[in-house]
Coordinates of C-alpha atoms (C1' of nucleotides) in Angstrom, one line a residue:
Chain A
X5 CA 0.7 -0.1 0.3
X6 CA 1.5 2.9 -0.9
X7 CA 0.7 5.9 0.3
X8 CA 1.7 8.1 -2.6
X9 CA -0.7 6.4 -5.1
X10 CA -2.1 8.9 -6.6
X11 CA -6.2 6.7 -6.9
X12 CA -5.6 6.7 -3.1
X13 CA -4.6 10.6 -2.4
X14 CA -8.4 11.2 -5.0
X15 CA -11.0 8.9 -2.8
X16 CA -9.0 9.5 0.9
X17 CA -9.7 13.9 -0.9
X18 CA -12.8 12.7 -1.8
X19 CA -14.1 11.5 0.8
X20 CA -12.4 14.2 3.0
X21 CA -14.2 17.1 1.6
X22 CA -17.5 14.5 1.2
X23 CA -16.5 14.3 5.4
X24 CA -16.8 18.5 5.5
X25 CA -19.9 19.1 3.6
X26 CA -21.7 16.2 4.7
X27 CA -20.2 17.9 9.1
X28 CA -22.4 21.1 8.8
X29 CA -25.5 19.6 8.0
X30 CA -24.8 17.0 10.8
X31 CA -23.8 15.4 13.8
X32 CA -20.5 13.0 13.6
X33 CA -21.6 10.2 14.2
X34 CA -24.9 10.6 13.0
X35 CA -23.0 9.8 9.2
X36 CA -22.8 7.0 7.9
X37 CA -20.8 4.9 6.1
X38 CA -22.6 4.4 3.6
X39 CA -23.8 8.0 2.8
X40 CA -20.2 9.6 2.8
X41 CA -19.4 7.2 0.3
X42 CA -22.1 8.7 -1.8
X43 CA -21.5 12.0 -1.3
X44 CA -17.5 11.2 -2.1
X45 CA -18.7 9.5 -5.1
X46 CA -17.0 6.3 -3.6
X47 CA -17.4 2.7 -3.0
X48 CA -18.0 1.4 0.3
X49 CA -15.9 -2.1 0.2
X50 CA -13.2 1.0 -1.2
X51 CA -14.2 3.7 2.1
X52 CA -13.6 -0.6 4.3
X53 CA -10.3 -0.7 2.5
X54 CA -8.4 2.4 4.1
X55 CA -10.7 3.1 6.6
X56 CA -12.9 1.2 9.8
X57 CA -15.8 4.1 11.2
X58 CA -16.4 7.5 9.4
X59 CA -14.6 7.9 12.9
X60 CA -11.2 7.5 12.3
X61 CA -11.6 9.9 8.5
X62 CA -12.4 13.2 11.2
X63 CA -8.9 11.6 12.6
X64 CA -6.8 12.4 9.5
X65 CA -8.2 16.4 9.7
X66 CA -7.1 16.1 13.5
X67 CA -4.0 15.1 13.3
X68 CA -3.8 18.4 10.8
X69 CA -5.3 20.3 13.0
X70 CA -2.8 19.0 15.9
X71 CA 0.9 19.6 14.1
X72 CA -0.9 22.9 13.9
X73 CA -0.9 23.2 17.8
X74 CA 2.4 21.4 17.7
X75 CA 4.1 23.8 15.1
X76 CA 2.8 27.1 17.1
X77 CA 4.7 25.8 19.9
X78 CA 8.2 26.0 17.8
X79 CA 8.4 29.7 16.9
X80 CA 10.6 32.2 17.7
X81 CA 8.5 34.2 20.9
X82 CA 8.5 30.9 22.4
X83 CA 6.6 30.8 26.3
X84 CA 8.5 30.3 28.8
X85 CA 6.7 29.0 31.9
X86 CA 3.2 28.9 31.0
X87 CA 1.3 27.8 34.4
X88 CA 3.6 30.1 36.8
X89 CA 1.9 33.4 37.1
X90 CA 4.5 35.3 38.1
X91 CA 6.3 35.0 34.4
X92 CA 3.8 34.4 32.9
X93 CA 2.7 36.4 29.8
X94 CA -0.5 36.5 28.0
X95 CA 1.0 36.7 24.6
X96 CA 3.2 33.9 25.8
X97 CA 0.1 31.3 25.4
X98 CA -0.5 30.3 21.9
X99 CA -3.4 27.7 22.7
X100 CA -6.5 30.0 23.1
X101 CA -5.7 31.4 19.7
X102 CA -5.2 28.2 18.2
X103 CA -9.0 26.9 19.1
X104 CA -9.8 29.7 17.8
X105 CA -8.2 29.1 14.2
X106 CA -9.8 25.7 14.0
X107 CA -12.9 26.7 15.6
X108 CA -15.6 24.6 13.8
X109 CA -13.6 22.1 13.8
X110 CA -13.1 22.2 18.0
X111 CA -16.6 22.5 18.1
X112 CA -17.6 19.3 16.8
X113 CA -14.8 17.7 19.3
X114 CA -16.5 19.2 22.3
X115 CA -20.3 18.0 21.4
X116 CA -22.0 15.6 23.4
X117 CA -21.9 13.2 20.5
X118 CA -18.6 12.8 20.0
X119 CA -16.4 9.9 21.2
X120 CA -14.1 11.2 24.2
X121 CA -11.1 10.1 22.4
X122 CA -10.7 13.7 20.2
X123 CA -11.3 15.0 24.2
X124 CA -8.5 13.1 24.7
X125 CA -6.6 13.5 21.8
X126 CA -6.3 17.4 23.1
X127 CA -5.8 16.2 26.2
X128 CA -2.6 14.7 25.2
X129 CA -1.0 17.9 22.9
X130 CA -2.2 20.3 26.0
X131 CA -0.6 18.2 27.9
X132 CA 3.0 17.5 26.4
X133 CA 3.2 21.3 26.1
X134 CA 3.4 22.0 28.9
X135 CA 4.8 19.1 30.3
X136 CA 8.1 21.4 28.2
X137 CA 8.1 23.7 31.0
X138 CA 9.8 23.4 33.3
X139 CA 9.2 23.0 36.3
X140 CA 10.5 22.8 39.3
X141 CA 12.0 19.2 40.8
X142 CA 9.5 17.8 42.5
X143 CA 8.6 13.7 42.3
X144 CA 7.9 12.4 39.2
X145 CA 4.5 11.7 40.2
X146 CA 3.0 14.5 41.3
X147 CA 4.3 16.1 38.7
X148 CA 2.6 13.4 36.2
X149 CA -1.0 14.8 38.3
X150 CA 0.4 18.2 38.4
X151 CA 0.5 18.3 34.5
X152 CA -3.1 16.6 33.6
X153 CA -4.1 18.9 36.2
X154 CA -3.4 22.1 34.6
X155 CA -3.4 20.7 31.0
X156 CA -7.9 19.4 31.6
X157 CA -7.1 22.8 33.8
X158 CA -7.2 24.5 30.4
X159 CA -9.1 22.8 28.6
X160 CA -12.3 23.6 31.1
X161 CA -12.3 27.5 30.0
X162 CA -11.6 26.6 26.1
X163 CA -15.7 23.7 27.3
X164 CA -16.9 27.5 28.9
X165 CA -15.4 29.4 26.4
X166 CA -17.0 26.8 23.5
X167 CA -20.8 27.1 25.1
X168 CA -20.5 30.9 25.2
X169 CA -19.7 30.3 21.7
X170 CA -16.0 31.2 21.5
X171 CA -17.6 35.0 21.7
X172 CA -14.4 35.8 23.8
X173 CA -10.9 36.6 21.8
X174 CA -8.2 34.4 22.3
X175 CA -6.7 37.6 23.2
X176 CA -9.4 37.6 26.3
X177 CA -9.0 34.2 26.9
X178 CA -5.1 34.5 27.8
X179 CA -6.0 37.6 30.2
X180 CA -8.9 36.1 31.5
X181 CA -6.1 32.9 31.9
X182 CA -3.6 35.2 33.6
X183 CA -6.3 36.9 35.6
X184 CA -7.8 32.8 37.3
X185 CA -4.5 31.7 38.0
X186 CA -3.9 35.0 39.6
X187 CA -6.2 34.2 42.3
X188 CA -4.2 31.6 43.7
X189 CA -7.2 30.0 44.0
Chain B
X300 CA -47.0 5.5 29.8
X301 CA -47.3 5.0 34.3
X302 CA -43.2 5.1 35.7
X303 CA -44.4 2.5 37.6
X304 CA -46.2 -0.3 35.7
X305 CA -44.7 -3.8 37.0
X306 CA -44.3 -4.9 33.1
X307 CA -42.1 -1.7 32.8
X308 CA -39.8 -1.9 36.0
X309 CA -39.3 -5.5 35.0
X310 CA -38.6 -5.1 31.5
X311 CA -36.1 -1.9 32.1
X312 CA -34.8 -3.9 35.3
X313 CA -34.2 -6.5 32.1
X314 CA -32.4 -4.5 30.3
X315 CA -29.6 -2.7 33.1
X316 CA -28.5 -6.2 34.3
X317 CA -28.1 -7.8 30.1
X318 CA -26.6 -4.4 29.8
X319 CA -24.0 -4.9 33.0
X320 CA -23.0 -8.5 31.8
X321 CA -22.1 -7.2 28.8
X322 CA -20.3 -4.0 29.7
X323 CA -18.2 -6.5 31.1
X324 CA -17.3 -8.3 28.2
X325 CA -17.0 -4.9 25.6
X326 CA -17.0 -1.2 25.8
X327 CA -20.5 0.0 25.7
X328 CA -20.4 1.2 21.4
X329 CA -19.7 -1.8 20.7
X330 CA -23.4 -3.1 22.5
X331 CA -25.8 -3.8 19.9
X332 CA -30.1 -3.2 19.9
X333 CA -29.7 -7.0 18.8
X334 CA -27.4 -8.4 21.6
X335 CA -29.1 -6.5 24.7
X336 CA -32.1 -8.0 24.1
X337 CA -31.4 -11.3 23.3
X338 CA -29.1 -10.9 26.7
X339 CA -32.2 -9.2 28.3
X340 CA -34.7 -12.0 26.7
X341 CA -37.4 -9.0 25.2
X342 CA -38.6 -7.8 22.0
X343 CA -36.5 -5.0 20.2
X344 CA -39.5 -3.5 19.6
X345 CA -40.1 -3.1 23.6
X346 CA -36.5 -1.9 23.8
X347 CA -37.2 0.6 20.9
X348 CA -40.4 1.6 22.5
X349 CA -38.8 2.9 26.1
X350 CA -35.5 3.3 24.9
X351 CA -33.2 5.4 21.8
X352 CA -30.1 4.0 21.7
X353 CA -27.8 1.6 24.5
X354 CA -26.6 4.7 25.7
X355 CA -29.8 5.7 26.8
X356 CA -29.5 2.4 28.9
X357 CA -26.6 3.9 30.1
X358 CA -27.8 6.9 31.0
X359 CA -30.2 5.7 33.7
X360 CA -27.5 4.4 35.4
X361 CA -25.6 7.6 35.4
X362 CA -27.9 9.3 37.3
X363 CA -27.7 7.2 39.7
X364 CA -24.1 7.8 40.9
X365 CA -24.5 11.3 40.0
X366 CA -26.9 11.5 42.9
X367 CA -24.7 9.3 45.1
X368 CA -22.8 12.3 44.0
X369 CA -25.3 15.3 45.3
X370 CA -26.5 12.9 48.6
X371 CA -21.4 12.5 49.3
X372 CA -22.1 16.4 50.1
X373 CA -25.9 16.6 52.2
X374 CA -23.9 15.4 55.1
X375 CA -22.8 16.4 58.2
X376 CA -19.2 17.8 57.6
X377 CA -20.1 19.4 54.5
X378 CA -16.5 21.1 53.2
X379 CA -16.4 24.1 53.0
X380 CA -14.2 25.8 50.8
X381 CA -13.1 23.6 48.4
X382 CA -10.7 24.9 46.1
X383 CA -9.0 26.9 48.5
X384 CA -5.9 25.0 49.9
X385 CA -5.1 27.1 53.2
X386 CA -9.7 26.0 54.4
X387 CA -8.7 22.5 52.9
X388 CA -9.0 19.7 54.9
X389 CA -8.3 16.2 53.2
X390 CA -11.2 14.8 54.5
X391 CA -13.8 17.3 53.0
X392 CA -13.8 16.7 49.9
X393 CA -15.0 13.7 49.2
X394 CA -15.6 13.2 45.3
X395 CA -12.2 10.8 44.7
X396 CA -13.9 9.0 47.7
X397 CA -16.8 8.7 45.3
X398 CA -15.1 7.7 42.0
X399 CA -13.6 4.8 44.1
X400 CA -16.6 3.7 44.6
X401 CA -18.3 3.8 41.2
X402 CA -14.7 2.7 39.8
X403 CA -15.7 0.1 37.7
X404 CA -18.1 3.1 36.2
X405 CA -16.0 5.5 35.6
X406 CA -13.7 3.4 33.8
X407 CA -16.5 3.1 31.3
X408 CA -16.5 7.1 31.5
X409 CA -13.6 7.3 31.0
X410 CA -12.9 4.6 28.4
X411 CA -12.2 6.9 24.4
X412 CA -15.1 5.1 23.1
X413 CA -18.0 6.4 24.4
X414 CA -19.4 10.6 24.0
X415 CA -18.1 12.8 25.2
X416 CA -21.6 13.7 27.0
X417 CA -21.5 11.4 29.9
X418 CA -17.3 12.8 30.6
X419 CA -19.3 17.2 29.9
X420 CA -22.3 14.7 32.8
X421 CA -19.8 14.3 35.5
X422 CA -18.3 17.7 35.0
X423 CA -21.6 19.5 35.4
X424 CA -21.9 18.5 38.3
X425 CA -18.2 18.8 39.8
X426 CA -18.9 22.7 38.5
X427 CA -21.9 22.6 40.5
X428 CA -20.5 21.2 43.6
X429 CA -18.4 23.8 43.5
X430 CA -20.3 26.7 42.8
X431 CA -22.0 26.0 46.3
X432 CA -18.5 27.2 47.9
X433 CA -18.6 30.6 49.2
X434 CA -16.1 32.8 46.5
X435 CA -14.4 36.2 47.4
X436 CA -16.4 38.3 44.8
X437 CA -15.9 38.1 41.4
X438 CA -17.0 39.6 38.4
X439 CA -19.6 36.9 36.9
X440 CA -18.0 36.6 33.9
X441 CA -14.7 35.2 35.4
X442 CA -16.6 33.0 38.4
X443 CA -18.6 31.4 35.3
X444 CA -14.3 30.3 34.6
X445 CA -12.8 29.7 37.3
X446 CA -15.8 26.9 38.5
X447 CA -15.1 25.5 35.0
X448 CA -11.5 25.3 34.8
X449 CA -11.1 24.3 38.3
X450 CA -13.6 21.2 37.7
X451 CA -12.1 20.4 34.7
X452 CA -9.0 20.5 36.8
X453 CA -10.5 17.8 38.7
X454 CA -10.8 15.9 36.7
X455 CA -7.6 16.6 35.4
X456 CA -6.4 14.8 38.1
X457 CA -9.3 12.1 37.8
X458 CA -8.0 11.0 34.7
X459 CA -4.1 10.3 35.3
X460 CA -6.1 8.5 38.6
X461 CA -7.6 6.0 35.5
X462 CA -4.5 5.4 33.7
X463 CA -2.5 4.2 37.0
X464 CA -5.5 2.2 37.3
X465 CA -6.4 4.1 40.3
X466 CA -4.0 2.7 42.2
X467 CA -4.0 5.6 45.1
X468 CA -6.6 5.6 47.6
X469 CA -8.6 8.3 48.0
X470 CA -7.2 10.2 50.7
X471 CA -3.7 10.0 49.1
X472 CA -5.5 11.9 46.2
X473 CA -7.1 14.6 48.6
X474 CA -2.9 15.1 49.6
X475 CA -2.4 15.3 46.1
X476 CA -5.0 18.3 45.5
X477 CA -3.5 19.9 48.8
X478 CA -0.1 20.1 47.0
X479 CA -0.8 20.9 44.4
X480 CA -2.8 23.6 45.6
X481 CA -0.6 24.3 47.6
X482 CA 2.1 24.7 45.6
X483 CA 0.2 27.7 43.4
X484 CA 1.4 27.1 40.2
Chain C
dA190 C1' -64.4 -10.8 38.8
dA191 C1' -65.0 -8.7 35.3
dA192 C1' -63.9 -4.8 31.7
dT193 C1' -60.3 -1.5 30.6
dT194 C1' -55.6 -0.3 28.9
dT195 C1' -51.3 -0.4 27.6
dA196 C1' -47.3 -3.8 27.0
dA197 C1' -44.8 -6.8 25.2
dT198 C1' -44.6 -10.3 20.9
dG199 C1' -44.6 -11.3 15.9
dT200 C1' -44.2 -9.8 11.7
dA201 C1' -42.8 -7.8 8.0
dC202 C1' -39.4 -3.7 5.1
dA203 C1' -36.3 0.1 3.6
dT204 C1' -31.9 0.9 5.1
dA205 C1' -26.9 0.4 6.9
dT206 C1' -22.7 -2.6 8.3
dG207 C1' -19.2 -5.7 7.5
dT208 C1' -17.3 -9.1 4.8
dT209 C1' -15.7 -11.5 1.2
dC210 C1' -14.5 -11.9 -3.5
dA211 C1' -13.7 -12.2 -8.6
dA212 C1' -13.1 -8.7 -12.7
dT213 C1' -11.1 -4.0 -14.0
dA214 C1' -9.7 -0.3 -14.6
dA215 C1' -5.9 2.8 -12.9
dA216 C1' -1.8 3.2 -11.4
dG217 C1' 3.2 3.1 -11.0
dT218 C1' 7.3 0.3 -13.2
dA219 C1' 10.7 -1.7 -16.7
Chain D
dT249 C1' 5.0 1.4 -24.7
dA250 C1' 4.3 -3.0 -23.1
dC251 C1' 4.0 -4.6 -18.6
dT252 C1' 2.9 -5.5 -13.7
dT253 C1' 1.0 -4.3 -9.8
dT254 C1' -2.7 -2.8 -7.0
dA255 C1' -6.7 0.4 -5.7
dT256 C1' -10.8 0.5 -7.3
dT257 C1' -15.6 -1.6 -8.7
dG258 C1' -19.5 -4.2 -8.2
dA259 C1' -22.6 -8.2 -6.7
dA260 C1' -23.2 -10.3 -3.1
dC261 C1' -24.6 -12.3 1.9
dA262 C1' -25.4 -13.2 6.7
dT263 C1' -26.7 -9.0 10.1
dA264 C1' -28.2 -5.0 13.1
dT265 C1' -31.1 -0.7 12.7
dG266 C1' -35.1 1.3 13.0
dT267 C1' -39.9 1.9 12.6
dA268 C1' -44.5 0.3 10.7
dC269 C1' -48.9 -2.0 13.3
dA270 C1' -52.2 -5.2 14.4
dT271 C1' -52.8 -9.0 18.1
dT272 C1' -51.2 -10.6 22.6
dA273 C1' -51.2 -10.6 27.2
dA274 C1' -50.5 -8.6 31.5
dA275 C1' -51.0 -5.8 34.6
dT276 C1' -54.4 -1.5 36.3
dT277 C1' -58.9 -0.3 37.4
dT278 C1' -63.3 -0.3 37.8

DNA sequence: AAATTTAATGTACATATGTTCAATAAAGTA
DNA sequence: TACTTTATTGAACATATGTACATTAAATTT
């Protein structure tokens, strides 16, 4: 199975286009394989040759999106220590900008019908971003919990942001995060 | 439709028993309606008379579990201000004990195949528990975000706990939470 | 105990799933 | 260009979904 085979590239592109089209009409779990293939003008057998279920197609997208999140952290003005309010500069936090950029995408990720898997992918990604920060020397176990605590706390803000229909700007979210951290609750 | 009709109670009980049995073998989304009805010895039409999908049966369980979580906060030694480390007494936090009590249940809730809906139910429940605490006077918007931040931070610990197979005791988790809050990160 | 209500059953039907396989066509390779 | 590889197709099959409805049986009500 040659990943660069033109036939495969075309097929996958058709499926991707069909999925984005269908996602505007209905939630991911309600999109049927049959429906997706009809929309993409490909045979159902071809679908099953590449994927197991509709969610797998979405996962391919998601990997691109996560790539963007990763890349946004490999730039010159790289952040230093995110979750230390003493050092935190709102501009250093890129996560909210990333979410805003892919807002339509995260509306799907955060909708209740969708498998937790996508949420956990976001969690792991944010967690690993936080792990790159230098933290005070702490026992490994505490650190593991601390990263999970902090990563999910940020997603907590994102959930609230989503529920408020992403009204606030990404910069406002960064200021909000700083304020919450300053509360030291 | 009389909720107390013996026929309904029996049918639902059979379905519940069948689901718990099947859940020991496979993940929730892989349990088919047909399969569940075969196991419960009820007609498939009867199932669709009461539910839309297998997940709805699970939701009925979940409501009982959430009830327990709620009740654990209506007891004499009620907590005061959970997320203020200065006042926090590990014994006052009941969430981890609740999770441990329904460990098998939360293993399902936190497994990747399951819809985000169940996660969000837990989120909303913990969030509303935190909302009962008296916080310093803050603008409503900040408060909304703060509660989402704190509630999800706790679930972050629970995710990590789950991934470590719930090895730590609930008391150890409370101590851990206090330590993290004392770090003021 | 008889009458009434309605949950549960059995059957049917159109559609979807997930898999298999031989035939075809479109790509890559010599 | 001719040859080779393999992705795609189409057809078939067993099983599952979701809905509908007349019949049956088990409840509740009188």
